Structure formats: C-alpha cells, structure tokens
C-alpha cells in the first residue's frame, strides 16, 4: 500500500476509504499510480524531497489518504473524470 509514497502517512486501503472518511468526517485524497509508469516513478522521486513530503504529511491531517497501485485502482468511470491517465490524483468529498 505504501509503494514509495511514505511510511509516515496513514494510508487507507481503497475498500475501506469511504467508511473511514465518513467516520472521520473527512474527504478522500485518492492517488492512483502504476508500478511500470515512468511518470509515476518521477512523482515518487519528487515525493521523497522534504518539501513535498511535508506537504503530503500536512494533507494527511485533512484527508483520508488512499494510495492505489496497479490492480488496486477503482475501475468505475466516476474515478476517471478526465481519462485514464496516470498518475492520477482525485479529491472526493
């Protein structure tokens, strides 16, 4: 579930995200990426920089953080509002 995006963030599995968000009264930050994707690998590298890492950590205070890789991605059309590109970040309320 971490897939290079930080052990210090409380990532939640997609299948638990809606229930967790409702209980916490928070929106969802949904990160969709693939292990073979060059742009996704570049995003991981950027994430490792301290400022980006701090920003993600701060986001985790306000959002239920969901990190999906490969087959973990939700395939319903509502999670592809502007295409199937990756990496993809969605904010769900």
Coordinates of C-alpha atoms in Angstrom, one line a residue:
X1 CA 0.0 0.0 0.0
X2 CA 2.9 2.4 0.6
X3 CA 4.5 1.8 -2.8
X4 CA 7.1 4.5 -2.2
X5 CA 4.9 7.3 -1.0
X6 CA 5.7 7.4 2.7
X7 CA 5.5 5.2 5.7
X8 CA 4.8 8.3 7.9
X9 CA 1.4 8.7 6.2
X10 CA -1.7 6.7 7.5
X11 CA -2.6 5.3 4.1
X12 CA -6.0 3.6 3.9
X13 CA -7.0 0.8 1.5
X14 CA -9.5 1.8 -1.1
X15 CA -12.1 -0.7 0.0
X16 CA -12.0 0.9 3.5
X17 CA -11.8 4.6 2.4
X18 CA -15.5 5.6 2.2
X19 CA -16.3 4.1 5.6
X20 CA -13.2 5.7 7.1
X21 CA -13.9 9.0 5.6
X22 CA -17.5 9.0 6.9
X23 CA -16.3 8.1 10.4
X24 CA -13.6 10.8 10.4
X25 CA -15.8 13.3 8.6
X26 CA -13.0 14.0 6.1
X27 CA -12.8 14.0 2.3
X28 CA -10.7 11.4 0.4
X29 CA -7.3 12.0 -1.3
X30 CA -7.1 9.2 -3.9
X31 CA -3.7 8.6 -5.5
X32 CA -3.8 6.2 -8.5
X33 CA -0.5 5.0 -10.0
X34 CA 1.2 2.1 -11.7
X35 CA 4.4 0.3 -10.9
X36 CA 5.5 0.4 -14.5
X37 CA 4.7 4.0 -15.2
X38 CA 7.6 6.4 -15.7
X39 CA 5.6 9.5 -14.7
X40 CA 4.6 7.7 -11.5
X41 CA 8.2 6.9 -10.7
X42 CA 9.1 10.6 -11.2
X43 CA 6.3 11.5 -8.8
X44 CA 7.7 9.1 -6.2
X45 CA 11.1 10.7 -6.6
X46 CA 9.6 14.2 -6.2
X47 CA 7.7 13.0 -3.2
X48 CA 10.9 12.0 -1.5
X49 CA 12.0 15.6 -1.4
X50 CA 11.5 17.2 2.0
X51 CA 9.1 20.0 1.0
X52 CA 6.8 17.6 -1.0
X53 CA 6.9 15.1 1.8
X54 CA 5.9 17.7 4.3
X55 CA 3.0 18.8 2.1
X56 CA 1.7 15.2 1.8
X57 CA 2.0 14.8 5.6
X58 CA 0.1 18.1 6.1
X59 CA -2.6 16.9 3.6
X60 CA -3.0 13.7 5.7
X61 CA -4.3 15.8 8.6
X62 CA -7.3 16.9 6.5
X63 CA -7.9 13.9 4.2
X64 CA -8.3 10.2 4.3
X65 CA -5.3 9.2 2.3
X66 CA -5.7 6.4 -0.2
X67 CA -2.7 5.1 -2.3
X68 CA -3.6 2.6 -5.0
X69 CA -1.2 0.9 -7.3
X70 CA -1.8 -1.4 -10.3
X71 CA -4.8 -3.7 -9.7
X72 CA -5.9 -1.8 -6.5
X73 CA -7.3 1.1 -8.7
X74 CA -11.0 1.6 -8.7
X75 CA -12.3 1.0 -12.2
X76 CA -15.7 2.7 -12.1
X77 CA -16.0 5.6 -14.6
X78 CA -16.6 8.1 -11.9
X79 CA -12.9 7.8 -10.9
X80 CA -11.8 8.6 -14.4
X81 CA -13.5 12.0 -14.9
X82 CA -11.0 13.2 -17.5
X83 CA -9.5 10.0 -18.8
X84 CA -7.4 7.0 -17.7
X85 CA -4.1 8.9 -17.4
X86 CA -1.7 8.1 -14.6
X87 CA -0.6 9.1 -12.1
X88 CA -4.0 10.5 -11.2
X89 CA -5.0 12.3 -8.0
X90 CA -8.6 12.8 -7.1
X91 CA -10.2 14.7 -4.2
X92 CA -13.5 13.1 -3.2
X93 CA -16.0 14.6 -0.9

